[in-house]
Amino acid sequence: MLRLRLCLGLLALFLAPATTFLLDPRHSSRCRLDIPLNSAQSDGNQQNPTPLPASSMIAPGAIVLLSDSTGITARKTLNRALSQFSPGPLPPPTSIHPHVSTESAVAGILHGCHEDTLVIYTLSDPTLRMQTSRMCDLSNIQHVDLMGPLLDSLSLFLSQPPMGVPSLPAFGKPSVSLSDSYYRRIAAVEFTLKADDGASPRLLPEADVVIVGVSRTGKTPLSVVLSQQYSLKVANVPLVLEVGPPKELGDCDPRRVFCLTINPSELRRIRTARLERSGAAKFG
């Protein structure tokens, strides 16, 4: 009878819907039962389980950065502060959470934090800052508000309340709109990358500037600078011994074609150094 009960118990466990157990990170002695995997599995339709939220995977002793924008300000401030301390064998793990704009988003992140976590946040909304501080206090989590004290002091100094909007332009500067010149620059950079080092010869007649020269004369860096700084569509063509230039080069306006030259001894030095770095010199 005992053996029969044991077999029935094992069979029941095997047929029961799969469940996921997670330890609550703030109370290691407590377990939380997550939602069972999709019940469609019992119908024979195999489905992948819902992935765990990233917040539940925050490492113990981590520094968590919350931001309602990109998180660059918090990350740079943290790096500056860490430089004031002697580095340990391993840097503290850092978890960055950008574009956090709701109380539920903050709660979801804090739910996965251990008590030895340090939370640093740059939030423009005063209500969200207060909610974040309160939730950290209730969870016994250390926290630092980078923006709040500064915004409060500036509000008193300027006699006006902050707008509470993330990623506004710098004080006294107009917002930057995406103008036609911006799109021209992007198009020029894309063209230059496509026409780099003799690629896509068919694009040569469309180029504003065509640069030719032997290898290692700096054709690619110059092409990129001209496209980024002056919105020029630049193509470059390498001159290789015993390999003729592409026929499309003859269709280009000669006034737009420029040849880079270099002292032979300097070229030899550059090529030799490059071979040594790549480890190919010993085969020469």
mmCIF file of C-alpha atoms in Angstrom:
data_model
loop_
_atom_site.group_PDB
_atom_site.id
_atom_site.type_symbol
_atom_site.label_atom_id
_atom_site.label_comp_id
_atom_site.label_asym_id
_atom_site.label_seq_id
_atom_site.Cartn_x
_atom_site.Cartn_y
_atom_site.Cartn_z
ATOM 1 C CA MET A 1 0.000 0.000 0.000
ATOM 2 C CA LEU A 2 2.845 2.403 0.847
ATOM 3 C CA ARG A 3 4.518 1.650 -2.473
ATOM 4 C CA LEU A 4 1.215 2.317 -4.320
ATOM 5 C CA ARG A 5 0.760 5.683 -2.590
ATOM 6 C CA LEU A 6 4.328 6.683 -3.447
ATOM 7 C CA CYS A 7 3.816 5.799 -7.117
ATOM 8 C CA LEU A 8 0.526 7.728 -7.237
ATOM 9 C CA GLY A 9 2.226 10.736 -5.631
ATOM 10 C CA LEU A 10 5.061 10.726 -8.159
ATOM 11 C CA LEU A 11 2.551 10.388 -10.998
ATOM 12 C CA ALA A 12 0.595 13.383 -9.704
ATOM 13 C CA LEU A 13 3.743 15.485 -9.560
ATOM 14 C CA PHE A 14 4.634 14.466 -13.111
ATOM 15 C CA LEU A 15 1.205 15.370 -14.494
ATOM 16 C CA ALA A 16 0.844 18.630 -12.553
ATOM 17 C CA PRO A 17 1.371 21.866 -14.516
ATOM 18 C CA ALA A 18 4.920 23.157 -14.321
ATOM 19 C CA THR A 19 5.524 25.950 -11.851
ATOM 20 C CA THR A 20 8.426 28.213 -11.108
ATOM 21 C CA PHE A 21 9.627 28.882 -7.560
ATOM 22 C CA LEU A 22 11.630 31.986 -6.809
ATOM 23 C CA LEU A 23 13.243 33.045 -3.583
ATOM 24 C CA ASP A 24 12.208 36.498 -2.534
ATOM 25 C CA PRO A 25 15.608 38.301 -2.595
ATOM 26 C CA ARG A 26 14.748 40.416 0.438
ATOM 27 C CA HIS A 27 13.609 37.478 2.577
ATOM 28 C CA SER A 28 15.727 34.472 1.711
ATOM 29 C CA SER A 29 13.694 32.234 4.009
ATOM 30 C CA ARG A 30 10.506 32.928 2.080
ATOM 31 C CA CYS A 31 9.437 31.485 -1.260
ATOM 32 C CA ARG A 32 7.237 33.062 -3.899
ATOM 33 C CA LEU A 33 5.236 30.887 -6.264
ATOM 34 C CA ASP A 34 5.269 32.351 -9.749
ATOM 35 C CA ILE A 35 2.521 31.902 -12.307
ATOM 36 C CA PRO A 36 2.457 28.390 -13.824
ATOM 37 C CA LEU A 37 3.714 27.943 -17.333
ATOM 38 C CA ASN A 38 1.138 28.408 -20.046
ATOM 39 C CA SER A 39 -1.682 25.938 -19.554
ATOM 40 C CA ALA A 40 -1.633 25.231 -23.285
ATOM 41 C CA GLN A 41 1.172 22.765 -22.545
ATOM 42 C CA SER A 42 -1.407 20.400 -21.116
ATOM 43 C CA ASP A 43 -3.069 20.386 -24.547
ATOM 44 C CA GLY A 44 0.148 19.236 -26.194
ATOM 45 C CA ASN A 45 1.139 22.678 -27.514
ATOM 46 C CA GLN A 46 4.685 23.185 -26.282
ATOM 47 C CA GLN A 47 5.404 26.828 -25.453
ATOM 48 C CA ASN A 48 8.352 28.582 -23.919
ATOM 49 C CA PRO A 49 7.905 29.892 -20.369
ATOM 50 C CA THR A 50 7.579 33.605 -19.820
ATOM 51 C CA PRO A 51 11.088 34.979 -19.157
ATOM 52 C CA LEU A 52 11.792 36.373 -15.727
ATOM 53 C CA PRO A 53 11.955 40.165 -15.495
ATOM 54 C CA ALA A 54 15.448 41.609 -15.620
ATOM 55 C CA SER A 55 14.935 43.210 -12.212
ATOM 56 C CA SER A 56 14.788 39.792 -10.526
ATOM 57 C CA MET A 57 18.324 39.095 -11.714
ATOM 58 C CA ILE A 58 20.108 42.020 -10.006
ATOM 59 C CA ALA A 59 23.240 40.703 -8.325
ATOM 60 C CA PRO A 60 23.778 41.089 -4.582
ATOM 61 C CA GLY A 61 25.839 44.136 -3.655
ATOM 62 C CA ALA A 62 25.075 45.832 -6.964
ATOM 63 C CA ILE A 63 24.770 49.536 -7.689
ATOM 64 C CA VAL A 64 21.468 50.206 -9.454
ATOM 65 C CA LEU A 65 21.085 53.334 -11.584
ATOM 66 C CA LEU A 66 17.568 54.596 -12.332
ATOM 67 C CA SER A 67 16.990 57.354 -14.870
ATOM 68 C CA ASP A 68 14.026 58.843 -16.678
ATOM 69 C CA SER A 69 16.337 59.476 -19.650
ATOM 70 C CA THR A 70 19.438 57.695 -20.960
ATOM 71 C CA GLY A 71 21.219 57.288 -17.621
ATOM 72 C CA ILE A 72 24.391 58.984 -18.864
ATOM 73 C CA THR A 73 24.366 61.571 -16.062
ATOM 74 C CA ALA A 74 24.061 58.924 -13.346
ATOM 75 C CA ARG A 75 26.703 56.705 -14.919
ATOM 76 C CA LYS A 76 29.240 59.528 -15.333
ATOM 77 C CA THR A 77 28.651 60.775 -11.796
ATOM 78 C CA LEU A 78 29.087 57.276 -10.405
ATOM 79 C CA ASN A 79 32.328 56.732 -12.335
ATOM 80 C CA ARG A 80 33.710 60.034 -11.050
ATOM 81 C CA ALA A 81 32.811 59.113 -7.489
ATOM 82 C CA LEU A 82 34.261 55.592 -7.750
ATOM 83 C CA SER A 83 37.575 57.037 -8.930
ATOM 84 C CA GLN A 84 38.003 58.472 -5.420
ATOM 85 C CA PHE A 85 38.239 54.987 -3.904
ATOM 86 C CA SER A 86 40.946 52.363 -4.061
ATOM 87 C CA PRO A 87 39.892 49.723 -6.594
ATOM 88 C CA GLY A 88 39.126 46.302 -5.195
ATOM 89 C CA PRO A 89 39.792 42.955 -6.868
ATOM 90 C CA LEU A 90 36.473 43.297 -8.699
ATOM 91 C CA PRO A 91 34.441 46.441 -9.430
ATOM 92 C CA PRO A 92 30.936 46.501 -7.946
ATOM 93 C CA PRO A 93 28.340 45.176 -10.390
ATOM 94 C CA THR A 94 26.256 47.943 -11.930
ATOM 95 C CA SER A 95 22.724 47.667 -13.290
ATOM 96 C CA ILE A 96 21.486 50.585 -15.421
ATOM 97 C CA HIS A 97 17.760 51.140 -15.993
ATOM 98 C CA PRO A 98 17.062 54.042 -18.401
ATOM 99 C CA HIS A 99 13.690 55.589 -19.309
ATOM 100 C CA VAL A 100 12.047 54.800 -15.965
ATOM 101 C CA SER A 101 8.994 57.032 -15.760
ATOM 102 C CA THR A 102 6.347 55.310 -13.622
ATOM 103 C CA GLU A 103 5.982 54.133 -10.046
ATOM 104 C CA SER A 104 5.258 50.598 -11.220
ATOM 105 C CA ALA A 105 8.501 50.533 -13.223
ATOM 106 C CA VAL A 106 10.476 51.615 -10.155
ATOM 107 C CA ALA A 107 8.665 49.057 -7.984
ATOM 108 C CA GLY A 108 9.464 46.282 -10.448
ATOM 109 C CA ILE A 109 13.171 47.120 -10.336
ATOM 110 C CA LEU A 110 13.322 47.491 -6.565
ATOM 111 C CA HIS A 111 11.516 44.172 -6.157
ATOM 112 C CA GLY A 112 14.634 42.436 -7.441
ATOM 113 C CA CYS A 113 17.069 44.365 -5.259
ATOM 114 C CA HIS A 114 18.764 42.928 -2.193
ATOM 115 C CA GLU A 115 19.092 44.933 1.008
ATOM 116 C CA ASP A 116 22.798 45.431 0.279
ATOM 117 C CA THR A 117 21.972 47.212 -2.995
ATOM 118 C CA LEU A 118 22.707 50.894 -3.522
ATOM 119 C CA VAL A 119 20.119 52.665 -5.688
ATOM 120 C CA ILE A 120 21.128 55.919 -7.400
ATOM 121 C CA TYR A 121 18.483 57.778 -9.362
ATOM 122 C CA THR A 122 18.199 60.852 -11.581
ATOM 123 C CA LEU A 123 14.481 61.520 -11.891
ATOM 124 C CA SER A 124 13.011 64.849 -12.945
ATOM 125 C CA ASP A 125 9.467 64.253 -11.699
ATOM 126 C CA PRO A 126 9.293 65.283 -7.991
ATOM 127 C CA THR A 127 6.414 62.892 -7.320
ATOM 128 C CA LEU A 128 8.323 59.949 -8.769
ATOM 129 C CA ARG A 129 11.411 60.913 -6.771
ATOM 130 C CA MET A 130 9.376 60.936 -3.568
ATOM 131 C CA GLN A 131 7.776 57.584 -4.414
ATOM 132 C CA THR A 132 11.190 56.069 -5.177
ATOM 133 C CA SER A 133 12.609 57.316 -1.879
ATOM 134 C CA ARG A 134 9.642 55.956 0.059
ATOM 135 C CA MET A 135 9.842 52.522 -1.599
ATOM 136 C CA CYS A 136 13.576 52.309 -0.927
ATOM 137 C CA ASP A 137 13.036 53.204 2.725
ATOM 138 C CA LEU A 138 10.313 50.573 3.098
ATOM 139 C CA SER A 139 12.609 47.948 1.549
ATOM 140 C CA ASN A 140 15.631 48.981 3.675
ATOM 141 C CA ILE A 141 17.619 49.790 0.517
ATOM 142 C CA GLN A 142 20.251 52.520 0.515
ATOM 143 C CA HIS A 143 19.476 55.203 -2.049
ATOM 144 C CA VAL A 144 20.894 58.470 -3.360
ATOM 145 C CA ASP A 145 18.855 61.153 -5.125
ATOM 146 C CA LEU A 146 21.257 62.929 -7.469
ATOM 147 C CA MET A 147 18.815 65.441 -8.960
ATOM 148 C CA GLY A 148 16.399 66.261 -6.128
ATOM 149 C CA PRO A 149 18.578 68.412 -3.819
ATOM 150 C CA LEU A 150 20.024 70.336 -6.762
ATOM 151 C CA LEU A 151 16.591 70.985 -8.283
ATOM 152 C CA ASP A 152 15.217 72.126 -4.917
ATOM 153 C CA SER A 153 18.108 74.566 -4.415
ATOM 154 C CA LEU A 154 17.809 75.909 -7.961
ATOM 155 C CA SER A 155 14.072 76.331 -7.511
ATOM 156 C CA LEU A 156 14.687 78.586 -4.504
ATOM 157 C CA PHE A 157 17.538 80.414 -6.232
ATOM 158 C CA LEU A 158 15.625 81.039 -9.492
ATOM 159 C CA SER A 159 12.258 81.592 -7.778
ATOM 160 C CA GLN A 160 10.493 79.175 -10.095
ATOM 161 C CA PRO A 161 9.559 75.492 -9.898
ATOM 162 C CA PRO A 162 11.310 72.950 -12.135
ATOM 163 C CA MET A 163 9.330 71.613 -15.087
ATOM 164 C CA GLY A 164 9.938 67.990 -14.148
ATOM 165 C CA VAL A 165 10.484 66.914 -17.771
ATOM 166 C CA PRO A 166 13.443 64.641 -18.627
ATOM 167 C CA SER A 167 16.044 65.415 -21.313
ATOM 168 C CA LEU A 168 15.303 69.097 -21.828
ATOM 169 C CA PRO A 169 17.891 71.216 -23.703
ATOM 170 C CA ALA A 170 20.619 72.981 -21.743
ATOM 171 C CA PHE A 171 19.651 76.102 -19.774
ATOM 172 C CA GLY A 172 19.368 79.118 -22.063
ATOM 173 C CA LYS A 173 19.787 77.074 -25.249
ATOM 174 C CA PRO A 174 17.022 76.385 -27.771
ATOM 175 C CA SER A 175 15.991 72.835 -28.457
ATOM 176 C CA VAL A 176 17.728 71.201 -31.396
ATOM 177 C CA SER A 177 15.458 70.077 -34.220
ATOM 178 C CA LEU A 178 16.406 67.629 -36.940
ATOM 179 C CA SER A 179 17.014 69.967 -39.851
ATOM 180 C CA ASP A 180 17.693 69.207 -43.498
ATOM 181 C CA SER A 181 21.426 69.612 -42.871
ATOM 182 C CA TYR A 182 21.282 66.819 -40.315
ATOM 183 C CA TYR A 183 19.737 64.407 -42.801
ATOM 184 C CA ARG A 184 22.239 65.474 -45.475
ATOM 185 C CA ARG A 185 25.072 64.652 -43.105
ATOM 186 C CA ILE A 186 23.601 61.248 -42.288
ATOM 187 C CA ALA A 187 23.155 60.495 -46.004
ATOM 188 C CA ALA A 188 26.745 61.570 -46.694
ATOM 189 C CA VAL A 189 28.145 59.306 -43.973
ATOM 190 C CA GLU A 190 26.114 56.339 -45.227
ATOM 191 C CA PHE A 191 27.322 56.946 -48.780
ATOM 192 C CA THR A 192 30.958 57.209 -47.643
ATOM 193 C CA LEU A 193 30.770 53.920 -45.751
ATOM 194 C CA LYS A 194 29.274 52.171 -48.770
ATOM 195 C CA ALA A 195 31.954 53.552 -51.112
ATOM 196 C CA ASP A 196 34.924 52.938 -48.815
ATOM 197 C CA ASP A 197 38.099 51.238 -50.098
ATOM 198 C CA GLY A 198 36.836 50.718 -53.638
ATOM 199 C CA ALA A 199 33.526 49.131 -52.638
ATOM 200 C CA SER A 200 30.535 49.781 -54.901
ATOM 201 C CA PRO A 201 32.356 51.354 -57.891
ATOM 202 C CA ARG A 202 28.963 52.186 -59.376
ATOM 203 C CA LEU A 203 28.648 54.967 -56.775
ATOM 204 C CA LEU A 204 31.758 56.803 -57.979
ATOM 205 C CA PRO A 205 29.954 59.135 -60.432
ATOM 206 C CA GLU A 206 27.586 60.201 -57.617
ATOM 207 C CA ALA A 207 30.390 61.159 -55.247
ATOM 208 C CA ASP A 208 31.101 64.788 -54.380
ATOM 209 C CA VAL A 209 34.755 63.866 -53.815
ATOM 210 C CA VAL A 210 36.752 60.845 -54.982
ATOM 211 C CA ILE A 211 40.025 60.114 -53.198
ATOM 212 C CA VAL A 212 42.593 57.768 -54.746
ATOM 213 C CA GLY A 213 45.930 56.584 -53.419
ATOM 214 C CA VAL A 214 47.988 53.575 -52.451
ATOM 215 C CA SER A 215 47.198 51.633 -49.303
ATOM 216 C CA ARG A 216 47.927 53.258 -45.897
ATOM 217 C CA THR A 217 47.841 56.853 -47.107
ATOM 218 C CA GLY A 218 44.850 57.762 -44.918
ATOM 219 C CA LYS A 219 42.062 57.662 -47.496
ATOM 220 C CA THR A 220 39.389 56.268 -45.147
ATOM 221 C CA PRO A 221 39.962 58.659 -42.197
ATOM 222 C CA LEU A 222 39.929 61.649 -44.526
ATOM 223 C CA SER A 223 36.749 60.399 -46.200
ATOM 224 C CA VAL A 224 34.960 60.006 -42.885
ATOM 225 C CA VAL A 225 35.987 63.474 -41.678
ATOM 226 C CA LEU A 226 34.797 65.120 -44.914
ATOM 227 C CA SER A 227 31.444 63.344 -44.733
ATOM 228 C CA GLN A 228 30.827 64.074 -41.049
ATOM 229 C CA GLN A 229 32.086 67.653 -40.939
ATOM 230 C CA TYR A 230 31.100 68.911 -44.388
ATOM 231 C CA SER A 231 28.269 66.547 -45.437
ATOM 232 C CA LEU A 232 30.198 65.484 -48.547
ATOM 233 C CA LYS A 233 29.606 62.169 -50.259
ATOM 234 C CA VAL A 234 33.125 60.780 -50.450
ATOM 235 C CA ALA A 235 34.372 57.659 -52.227
ATOM 236 C CA ASN A 236 37.919 56.352 -52.029
ATOM 237 C CA VAL A 237 39.696 53.979 -54.382
ATOM 238 C CA PRO A 238 42.920 52.110 -53.565
ATOM 239 C CA LEU A 239 45.663 52.013 -56.188
ATOM 240 C CA VAL A 240 47.054 48.476 -56.308
ATOM 241 C CA LEU A 241 50.025 47.310 -58.387
ATOM 242 C CA GLU A 242 48.985 45.256 -61.409
ATOM 243 C CA VAL A 243 45.297 45.937 -60.721
ATOM 244 C CA GLY A 244 43.711 48.630 -62.830
ATOM 245 C CA PRO A 245 41.333 51.210 -61.323
ATOM 246 C CA PRO A 246 37.590 50.648 -61.836
ATOM 247 C CA LYS A 247 36.256 51.865 -65.156
ATOM 248 C CA GLU A 248 33.683 54.012 -63.329
ATOM 249 C CA LEU A 249 36.539 56.254 -62.190
ATOM 250 C CA GLY A 250 36.806 57.513 -65.769
ATOM 251 C CA ASP A 251 33.193 58.713 -65.624
ATOM 252 C CA CYS A 252 33.914 61.043 -62.685
ATOM 253 C CA ASP A 253 34.459 64.772 -63.021
ATOM 254 C CA PRO A 254 38.280 65.176 -62.883
ATOM 255 C CA ARG A 255 37.839 68.257 -60.690
ATOM 256 C CA ARG A 256 36.404 66.028 -57.959
ATOM 257 C CA VAL A 257 39.167 63.436 -58.015
ATOM 258 C CA PHE A 258 42.105 63.886 -55.627
ATOM 259 C CA CYS A 259 45.180 61.713 -55.206
ATOM 260 C CA LEU A 260 46.942 61.303 -51.862
ATOM 261 C CA THR A 261 50.719 60.957 -51.973
ATOM 262 C CA ILE A 262 53.205 59.982 -49.284
ATOM 263 C CA ASN A 263 56.962 59.780 -48.875
ATOM 264 C CA PRO A 264 58.055 56.218 -49.794
ATOM 265 C CA SER A 265 60.198 55.810 -46.673
ATOM 266 C CA GLU A 266 57.305 56.893 -44.433
ATOM 267 C CA LEU A 267 54.959 54.520 -46.255
ATOM 268 C CA ARG A 268 57.423 51.675 -45.731
ATOM 269 C CA ARG A 269 57.647 52.483 -42.025
ATOM 270 C CA ILE A 270 53.852 52.487 -41.629
ATOM 271 C CA ARG A 271 53.409 49.216 -43.489
ATOM 272 C CA THR A 272 56.236 47.515 -41.590
ATOM 273 C CA ALA A 273 54.765 48.575 -38.242
ATOM 274 C CA ARG A 274 51.356 47.288 -39.306
ATOM 275 C CA LEU A 275 52.822 43.922 -40.312
ATOM 276 C CA GLU A 276 54.631 43.637 -36.987
ATOM 277 C CA ARG A 277 51.448 44.340 -35.039
ATOM 278 C CA SER A 278 49.570 41.701 -37.001
ATOM 279 C CA GLY A 279 52.369 39.147 -36.533
ATOM 280 C CA ALA A 280 52.828 38.685 -40.283
ATOM 281 C CA ALA A 281 56.334 40.146 -40.446
ATOM 282 C CA LYS A 282 57.978 36.860 -39.414
ATOM 283 C CA PHE A 283 56.565 35.220 -42.526
ATOM 284 C CA GLY A 284 58.084 37.827 -44.787
#
